[in-house]
Short mmCIF file of C-alpha atoms and ligand atoms in Angstrom, two decimals:
data_model
loop_
_atom_site.label_atom_id
_atom_site.label_comp_id
_atom_site.label_asym_id
_atom_site.label_seq_id
_atom_site.Cartn_x
_atom_site.Cartn_y
_atom_site.Cartn_z
CA MET Z 1 47.77 -20.88 21.45
CA ASN Z 2 44.30 -22.05 22.26
CA GLN Z 3 42.40 -21.74 18.97
CA LYS Z 4 38.66 -21.33 19.34
CA ILE Z 5 36.55 -23.50 17.09
CA ILE Z 6 33.08 -22.88 15.65
CA GLU Z 7 30.97 -25.70 14.30
CA ILE Z 8 29.28 -25.16 10.98
CA ASP Z 9 26.56 -27.51 9.67
CA ILE Z 10 26.19 -27.41 5.94
CA LEU Z 11 23.28 -28.87 3.99
CA ARG Z 12 24.94 -30.79 1.15
CA TYR Z 13 23.49 -32.21 -2.02
CA ARG Z 14 25.47 -33.66 -4.90
CA PRO Z 15 22.90 -34.74 -7.47
CA GLU Z 16 25.09 -37.45 -9.04
CA GLU Z 17 25.65 -39.35 -5.77
CA ASP Z 18 23.04 -38.26 -3.18
CA ASP Z 19 19.38 -39.25 -3.19
CA HIS Z 20 18.61 -36.63 -0.55
CA PRO Z 21 20.31 -33.59 0.86
CA PHE Z 22 22.20 -34.33 4.08
CA THR Z 23 23.96 -32.30 6.77
CA GLN Z 24 27.74 -32.33 7.14
CA THR Z 25 29.48 -30.62 10.07
CA PHE Z 26 32.80 -28.80 9.85
CA ASP Z 27 35.05 -27.41 12.59
CA VAL Z 28 36.36 -24.04 11.55
CA PRO Z 29 38.93 -21.96 13.50
CA TYR Z 30 36.99 -18.98 14.81
CA SER Z 31 38.03 -15.36 14.48
CA ALA Z 32 35.82 -12.38 15.11
CA ASP Z 33 36.41 -10.74 11.74
CA MET Z 34 35.70 -13.86 9.67
CA SER Z 35 32.61 -13.78 7.47
CA ILE Z 36 30.47 -16.80 6.66
CA LEU Z 37 31.79 -16.65 3.11
CA GLU Z 38 35.42 -16.76 4.40
CA ALA Z 39 34.49 -19.70 6.60
CA LEU Z 40 33.15 -21.50 3.49
CA GLN Z 41 36.36 -20.69 1.65
CA TYR Z 42 38.37 -22.05 4.58
CA ILE Z 43 36.35 -25.25 4.41
CA LYS Z 44 36.89 -25.59 0.68
CA ASP Z 45 40.66 -24.90 0.94
CA HIS Z 46 41.40 -26.97 4.04
CA LEU Z 47 38.60 -29.45 4.86
CA ASP Z 48 36.59 -30.53 1.84
CA SER Z 49 37.31 -29.27 -1.63
CA SER Z 50 34.11 -30.76 -3.04
CA ILE Z 51 31.80 -28.24 -1.41
CA SER Z 52 30.02 -25.82 -3.78
CA PHE Z 53 28.84 -22.28 -3.18
CA ARG Z 54 28.56 -19.06 -5.19
CA TRP Z 55 30.46 -15.89 -4.57
CA SER Z 56 32.28 -13.15 -6.40
CA CYS Z 57 32.75 -9.68 -4.93
CA ARG Z 58 33.05 -10.40 -1.14
CA MET Z 59 31.59 -6.94 -0.46
CA ALA Z 60 27.77 -7.13 -0.82
CA ILE Z 61 27.79 -5.83 -4.40
CA CYS Z 62 27.41 -8.80 -6.69
CA GLY Z 63 24.52 -10.60 -4.97
CA SER Z 64 25.87 -14.11 -5.58
CA CYS Z 65 26.45 -15.39 -2.08
CA GLY Z 66 22.91 -15.60 -0.69
CA LEU Z 67 22.20 -18.50 1.61
CA MET Z 68 20.18 -19.42 4.72
CA VAL Z 69 22.07 -18.83 7.94
CA ASN Z 70 20.21 -20.50 10.82
CA GLY Z 71 17.08 -20.28 8.69
CA VAL Z 72 17.42 -16.58 7.83
CA PRO Z 73 18.32 -15.36 4.32
CA LYS Z 74 21.69 -13.62 4.43
CA LEU Z 75 24.62 -12.66 2.22
CA GLY Z 76 27.55 -14.90 3.16
CA CYS Z 77 29.97 -12.00 2.78
CA LYS Z 78 27.92 -9.66 4.97
CA ALA Z 79 27.23 -12.06 7.86
CA PHE Z 80 29.97 -12.67 10.41
CA LEU Z 81 30.83 -15.59 12.70
CA ARG Z 82 31.01 -13.26 15.70
CA ASP Z 83 27.28 -12.75 15.55
CA TYR Z 84 26.71 -16.49 16.12
CA PHE Z 85 29.73 -17.70 18.10
CA PRO Z 86 29.90 -19.75 20.34
CA LYS Z 87 26.65 -21.29 19.03
CA ARG Z 88 26.94 -23.47 15.99
CA ILE Z 89 25.85 -22.14 12.57
CA SER Z 90 23.67 -23.98 10.11
CA LEU Z 91 24.04 -23.10 6.42
CA GLU Z 92 21.46 -24.10 3.82
CA PRO Z 93 20.81 -23.06 0.27
CA LEU Z 94 18.38 -20.19 -0.23
CA ALA Z 95 14.82 -21.26 0.58
CA ASN Z 96 12.08 -21.29 -2.14
CA PHE Z 97 14.63 -22.12 -4.88
CA PRO Z 98 15.47 -25.58 -6.21
CA ILE Z 99 18.92 -26.84 -5.13
CA GLU Z 100 21.42 -27.20 -7.95
CA ARG Z 101 24.29 -28.46 -5.81
CA ASP Z 102 25.19 -27.95 -2.13
CA LEU Z 103 24.61 -24.21 -1.41
CA VAL Z 104 24.06 -23.33 -5.07
CA VAL Z 105 20.44 -22.84 -6.16
CA VAL Z 106 18.71 -22.58 -9.53
CA MET Z 107 17.87 -18.89 -10.00
CA ASP Z 108 16.19 -19.21 -13.44
CA ASP Z 109 12.68 -18.35 -12.29
CA PHE Z 110 13.95 -15.22 -10.53
CA ILE Z 111 16.00 -14.08 -13.52
CA ASN Z 112 13.07 -14.67 -15.91
CA LYS Z 113 10.87 -12.51 -13.72
CA LEU Z 114 13.39 -9.72 -13.64
CA GLU Z 115 13.43 -9.83 -17.46
CA GLU Z 116 9.68 -10.06 -17.76
CA ILE Z 117 8.98 -6.68 -16.17
CA LYS Z 118 10.89 -4.81 -18.94
CA PRO Z 119 13.73 -3.51 -16.76
CA TYR Z 120 14.90 -0.81 -19.12
CA ILE Z 121 13.87 2.71 -20.02
CA ILE Z 122 11.15 2.71 -22.64
CA PRO Z 123 11.42 6.18 -24.19
CA GLU Z 124 8.50 8.28 -25.27
CA LYS Z 125 7.60 8.09 -28.96
CA ASN Z 126 6.54 11.00 -31.16
CA GLU Z 127 3.61 10.92 -33.62
CA ALA Z 128 5.70 9.16 -36.21
CA GLY Z 129 6.46 6.42 -33.68
CA ASP Z 130 10.09 7.32 -33.33
CA LYS Z 131 11.92 8.08 -30.14
CA LYS Z 132 13.69 11.35 -29.58
CA CYS Z 133 16.81 11.73 -31.68
CA LEU Z 134 20.18 12.05 -30.03
CA SER Z 135 20.57 15.51 -31.60
CA GLU Z 136 17.50 16.73 -29.68
CA GLY Z 137 19.48 16.50 -26.51
CA ALA Z 138 19.58 14.36 -23.38
CA TYR Z 139 16.76 13.14 -21.18
CA LYS Z 140 17.00 15.44 -18.20
CA GLN Z 141 16.39 14.52 -14.59
CA THR Z 142 16.43 16.68 -11.49
CA PRO Z 143 17.70 15.34 -8.16
CA GLU Z 144 14.10 15.27 -6.87
CA GLN Z 145 13.05 13.19 -9.84
CA MET Z 146 15.88 10.78 -9.18
CA GLU Z 147 14.98 10.55 -5.51
CA LYS Z 148 11.59 9.06 -6.52
CA TYR Z 149 13.17 5.79 -7.55
CA ARG Z 150 16.79 5.84 -6.24
CA GLN Z 151 16.25 3.52 -3.33
CA PHE Z 152 14.51 0.98 -5.53
CA SER Z 153 17.48 0.96 -7.91
CA MET Z 154 19.88 -0.24 -5.23
CA CYS Z 155 18.87 -3.91 -5.63
CA ILE Z 156 21.73 -6.35 -6.33
CA ASN Z 157 19.45 -9.24 -7.35
CA CYS Z 158 20.60 -11.47 -4.56
CA GLY Z 159 17.18 -13.19 -4.19
CA LEU Z 160 17.11 -13.01 -0.36
CA CYS Z 161 13.68 -11.43 -0.52
CA TYR Z 162 12.34 -14.39 -2.56
CA ALA Z 163 13.75 -16.76 0.07
CA ALA Z 164 11.97 -14.69 2.70
CA CYS Z 165 8.61 -14.32 0.96
CA PRO Z 166 5.88 -16.70 2.20
CA GLN Z 167 3.67 -15.83 -0.80
CA TYR Z 168 6.41 -16.80 -3.27
CA ALA Z 169 6.82 -20.00 -1.26
CA LEU Z 170 3.13 -20.79 -1.75
CA ASP Z 171 2.86 -19.77 -5.37
CA LYS Z 172 5.81 -19.55 -7.75
CA LYS Z 173 3.71 -17.60 -10.25
CA PHE Z 174 3.87 -14.54 -7.98
CA ILE Z 175 6.20 -11.98 -9.61
CA GLY Z 176 7.78 -11.40 -6.22
CA PRO Z 177 9.49 -8.57 -4.29
CA ALA Z 178 12.68 -7.74 -6.26
CA ALA Z 179 11.08 -7.88 -9.73
CA LEU Z 180 8.13 -5.73 -8.65
CA THR Z 181 10.55 -3.28 -7.02
CA LEU Z 182 12.58 -3.09 -10.21
CA LEU Z 183 9.29 -2.47 -12.07
CA ALA Z 184 8.49 0.37 -9.66
CA ARG Z 185 12.00 1.74 -10.21
CA TYR Z 186 11.31 2.16 -13.98
CA ASN Z 187 7.72 3.30 -13.63
CA ARG Z 188 8.85 6.02 -11.21
CA ASP Z 189 11.58 7.25 -13.53
CA ASN Z 190 10.60 10.47 -15.38
CA ARG Z 191 12.61 9.47 -18.48
CA ASP Z 192 10.48 6.35 -18.90
CA ALA Z 193 7.19 6.14 -20.81
CA GLY Z 194 6.53 2.42 -20.35
CA SER Z 195 4.26 2.57 -17.32
CA ALA Z 196 1.11 1.57 -19.20
CA GLU Z 197 2.79 -1.60 -20.50
CA ARG Z 198 4.13 -2.49 -17.12
CA MET Z 199 0.89 -1.78 -15.24
CA LYS Z 200 -0.63 -4.80 -17.03
CA ILE Z 201 1.87 -6.95 -15.18
CA VAL Z 202 1.28 -5.11 -11.90
CA ASN Z 203 -2.54 -5.40 -12.12
CA GLN Z 204 -2.62 -9.21 -12.25
CA GLU Z 205 -3.39 -11.53 -9.38
CA GLU Z 206 0.20 -12.74 -9.57
CA GLY Z 207 1.36 -9.11 -9.81
CA VAL Z 208 1.14 -6.85 -6.74
CA TRP Z 209 -2.08 -8.54 -5.61
CA GLY Z 210 -0.18 -11.71 -4.73
CA CYS Z 211 1.39 -9.74 -1.87
CA THR Z 212 -0.28 -9.64 1.57
CA PHE Z 213 2.23 -7.16 3.03
CA VAL Z 214 4.06 -9.57 5.29
CA GLY Z 215 7.09 -7.31 5.00
CA TYR Z 216 9.81 -9.90 5.68
CA CYS Z 217 11.41 -9.11 2.28
CA SER Z 218 12.30 -5.63 3.55
CA VAL Z 219 13.66 -7.07 6.77
CA VAL Z 220 16.14 -9.41 5.08
CA CYS Z 221 17.16 -7.11 2.20
CA PRO Z 222 20.91 -6.42 2.61
CA LYS Z 223 20.76 -3.15 0.63
CA GLY Z 224 17.87 -1.37 2.37
CA VAL Z 225 15.80 -1.44 -0.82
CA ASP Z 226 12.49 -1.91 1.01
CA PRO Z 227 10.68 -4.00 -1.63
CA ALA Z 228 7.52 -4.11 0.54
CA ALA Z 229 7.19 -0.32 0.28
CA ALA Z 230 7.66 -0.45 -3.49
CA ILE Z 231 4.85 -3.04 -3.75
CA GLN Z 232 2.49 -0.98 -1.54
CA LEU Z 233 3.10 2.06 -3.74
CA LEU Z 234 2.34 -0.08 -6.79
CA LYS Z 235 -0.88 -1.31 -5.15
CA VAL Z 236 -2.01 2.29 -4.92
CA GLU Z 237 -1.07 2.80 -8.60
CA SER Z 238 -2.89 -0.39 -9.54
CA SER Z 239 -6.02 0.77 -7.70
CA LYS Z 240 -5.96 4.08 -9.55
CA ASP Z 241 -5.48 2.17 -12.80
CA TYR Z 242 -8.45 0.00 -11.87
CA LEU Z 243 -10.71 3.01 -11.33
CA ILE Z 244 -9.61 4.64 -14.59
CA GLY Z 245 -10.14 1.29 -16.35
CA MET Z 246 -13.76 1.22 -15.08
CA PHE Z 247 -14.65 4.45 -16.81
CA LYS Z 248 -12.39 4.06 -19.81
CA PRO Z 249 -12.27 0.39 -20.85
CA GLU Z 250 -9.70 -0.41 -23.55
CA MET P 1 13.06 -11.54 -36.71
CA THR P 2 11.34 -13.73 -34.20
CA GLU P 3 7.69 -12.91 -33.65
CA GLN P 4 7.14 -11.32 -30.25
CA LYS P 5 4.01 -12.76 -28.69
CA GLU P 6 2.43 -10.33 -26.25
CA LYS P 7 1.58 -12.27 -23.10
CA LYS P 8 -2.06 -12.22 -22.00
CA TYR P 9 -2.44 -10.34 -18.74
CA ILE P 10 -5.55 -10.76 -16.66
CA ARG P 11 -6.54 -7.81 -14.45
CA SER P 12 -7.36 -8.66 -10.85
CA HIS P 13 -10.45 -7.23 -9.13
CA GLU P 14 -8.52 -7.07 -5.86
CA PRO P 15 -8.41 -3.20 -5.79
CA ILE P 16 -12.09 -3.13 -4.68
CA PHE P 17 -11.58 -5.52 -1.85
CA TRP P 18 -8.23 -4.07 -0.94
CA GLY P 19 -9.85 -0.60 -0.77
CA LEU P 20 -12.57 -1.83 1.57
CA PHE P 21 -9.94 -3.76 3.53
CA GLY P 22 -7.80 -0.69 3.90
CA ALA P 23 -10.67 1.59 4.90
CA GLY P 24 -11.96 -1.00 7.38
CA GLY P 25 -8.50 -1.47 8.78
CA MET P 26 -8.10 2.25 9.45
CA LEU P 27 -11.44 2.35 11.23
CA THR P 28 -10.72 -0.74 13.25
CA ALA P 29 -7.32 0.55 14.26
CA PHE P 30 -8.45 4.05 15.22
CA LEU P 31 -12.04 3.71 16.40
CA THR P 32 -12.37 0.27 17.98
CA PRO P 33 -10.02 1.09 20.87
CA VAL P 34 -11.99 4.31 21.48
CA MET P 35 -15.27 2.46 21.48
CA ILE P 36 -13.95 -0.22 23.82
CA LEU P 37 -12.59 2.50 26.09
CA ILE P 38 -15.96 4.28 26.22
CA THR P 39 -18.31 1.31 26.47
CA GLY P 40 -16.02 -1.08 28.30
CA LEU P 41 -14.22 1.22 30.80
CA LEU P 42 -15.39 4.79 31.03
CA ILE P 43 -19.10 4.03 31.33
CA PRO P 44 -18.78 1.09 33.80
CA LEU P 45 -16.37 3.15 35.89
CA GLY P 46 -18.88 5.97 35.93
CA ILE P 47 -16.48 8.46 34.36
CA ILE P 48 -18.96 9.03 31.58
CA ASP P 49 -22.55 9.37 32.70
CA LYS P 50 -24.40 6.30 31.45
CA GLY P 51 -27.54 8.33 31.12
CA ASN P 52 -26.14 9.53 27.82
CA PHE P 53 -26.21 5.97 26.54
CA ASN P 54 -29.77 4.93 27.27
CA TYR P 55 -32.01 3.39 24.61
CA GLN P 56 -33.78 6.62 23.68
CA THR P 57 -30.67 8.61 22.99
CA LEU P 58 -29.03 5.84 21.04
CA HIS P 59 -32.21 5.23 19.06
CA SER P 60 -32.58 8.82 18.13
CA PHE P 61 -28.90 8.85 17.13
CA ALA P 62 -29.35 5.80 14.91
CA THR P 63 -32.45 7.29 13.27
CA SER P 64 -30.79 10.55 12.31
CA TRP P 65 -29.31 10.36 8.83
CA TYR P 66 -25.74 11.02 9.95
CA GLY P 67 -26.09 8.59 12.90
CA ALA P 68 -27.36 5.88 10.60
CA ALA P 69 -24.46 6.52 8.21
CA ILE P 70 -21.96 6.29 11.07
CA VAL P 71 -23.47 3.04 12.39
CA LEU P 72 -23.47 1.52 8.89
CA VAL P 73 -19.88 2.45 8.25
CA LEU P 74 -18.74 1.26 11.68
CA VAL P 75 -20.40 -2.16 11.16
CA ALA P 76 -19.73 -2.75 7.48
CA LEU P 77 -16.17 -1.61 6.87
CA PRO P 78 -14.47 -3.55 9.67
CA LEU P 79 -16.44 -6.57 8.50
CA TRP P 80 -15.05 -6.26 4.96
CA HIS P 81 -11.64 -5.88 6.51
CA THR P 82 -12.00 -9.01 8.64
CA LEU P 83 -13.38 -11.25 5.93
CA HIS P 84 -10.76 -10.13 3.40
CA ARG P 85 -8.11 -11.03 5.98
CA ILE P 86 -9.77 -14.43 6.63
CA PHE P 87 -9.96 -15.12 2.91
CA HIS P 88 -6.23 -14.50 2.52
CA ALA P 89 -5.37 -16.31 5.71
CA LEU P 90 -7.03 -19.45 4.26
CA HIS P 91 -4.64 -19.21 1.31
CA ASP P 92 -1.68 -18.66 3.66
CA LEU P 93 -2.70 -21.78 5.62
CA GLY P 94 -2.66 -23.72 2.36
CA VAL P 95 -6.40 -24.36 2.11
CA LYS P 96 -6.35 -24.73 -1.65
CA ARG P 97 -9.68 -26.37 -2.31
CA GLY P 98 -12.57 -24.26 -3.57
CA ARG P 99 -10.95 -20.84 -3.64
CA ASP P 100 -13.99 -19.57 -5.61
CA TRP P 101 -16.34 -20.76 -2.93
CA GLN P 102 -14.16 -19.38 -0.16
CA GLN P 103 -14.34 -16.04 -1.95
CA VAL P 104 -18.15 -16.19 -2.37
CA LEU P 105 -18.60 -17.14 1.29
CA CYS P 106 -16.24 -14.52 2.71
CA TYR P 107 -17.23 -11.51 0.66
CA GLY P 108 -20.81 -12.76 0.40
CA PHE P 109 -21.03 -12.73 4.21
CA ALA P 110 -19.63 -9.23 4.44
CA PHE P 111 -22.01 -8.08 1.70
CA ALA P 112 -25.06 -9.78 3.28
CA VAL P 113 -24.42 -8.29 6.73
CA SER P 114 -23.81 -4.84 5.20
CA VAL P 115 -27.15 -5.01 3.38
CA PHE P 116 -28.85 -6.38 6.52
CA THR P 117 -27.54 -3.50 8.63
CA PHE P 118 -28.56 -1.05 5.97
CA THR P 119 -32.10 -2.42 5.84
CA ILE P 120 -32.52 -2.46 9.63
CA LEU P 121 -31.35 1.13 9.84
CA LEU P 122 -33.78 2.11 7.09
CA GLN P 123 -36.63 0.40 8.89
CA MET P 124 -35.99 2.34 12.05
CA PHE P 125 -36.70 5.68 10.40
S1 LIG V 301 15.37 -6.31 -3.09
FE1 LIG V 301 17.04 -6.61 -1.60
S2 LIG V 301 16.80 -8.78 -0.96
FE2 LIG V 301 15.62 -8.52 -2.88
S3 LIG V 301 17.06 -9.15 -4.50
FE3 LIG V 301 17.24 -6.89 -4.25
S4 LIG V 301 18.94 -6.57 -2.83
FE4 LIG V 301 18.32 -8.74 -2.64
S1 LIG V 302 30.15 -12.18 -2.66
FE1 LIG V 302 29.17 -10.58 -3.76
S2 LIG V 302 27.47 -10.13 -2.54
FE2 LIG V 302 28.52 -11.56 -1.33
#
């Protein structure tokens, strides 16, 4: 049988032996249903076992397998060879993150930002400063109330939007798309009473005002989260907050 | 327990400029094409009678209070929009030096021309 071959260029970097990243080309047997992640696994199993990349779920749930495919941020498990064949494919680690090894990047800055925005429900406190007791019943939510934030809660923290964001590329202090979206997700949740705390983060220069509405984050997002929309909604909130702050300074 | 230090957050004044930018953008998007259509096509083609656009009519329009307000808004807001965009484009192009001065020049220009237009309109009354 005449096996079709697709050429895959991979940007490699092994810190203990390489001074600079370099490109290595692999010939992978092509099949239409093969994902980029499967191609990488084929390379690791059959061609070069030293190659490093992250993955776990293989079904666009865990968010580990982000990488640049021909310069575009993609999930390796959600991008398929058939969309590139017979042209060659170039794989590089996610842009805007430091390379740890081969296709693995250092995500620390991203993870810290996700933590910084207080990504948990901050319940309302009564006069005594206590939150509602379990015996007082559950925090209720109607389907309409859930709809206000549902889309923004679909994020899998893959970091593709950070690789896409030109503002994050210019200034790493910018909180960035996914973290601001997660912030919007909690601020828009009716069970949460932490908006005032989080608005301080939103109102900064490196909060929503670092965004110039390029919108590429929403284009590359594999889960349809639309971080750009979340940020624009927060800009409106921040403007309201600004007006209120003018008449009622803290 | 470890002491939790509350981070210092600095509020940005961007909402003011973003507001003017947004309002100017709306005007530019909706009204500029109409104005180009009227002054650039419909009048030269004779579809609209150019007698309606002689100096006298326009002057009396600009010296009515609502006419003056419309002229001011049509000049000032798109200007704030443009200079806000230029200010951010400089950042996007990586012009890092003198961000403060860039800001003063950009918004200062928009402010100066707005005041200038306002004064001229006042003088015409
Ligand atoms: S918003 Fe989308 S692109 Fe960004 S981290 Fe979440 S799932 Fe990934
Ligand atoms: S392997 Fe989990 S998202 Fe791709």
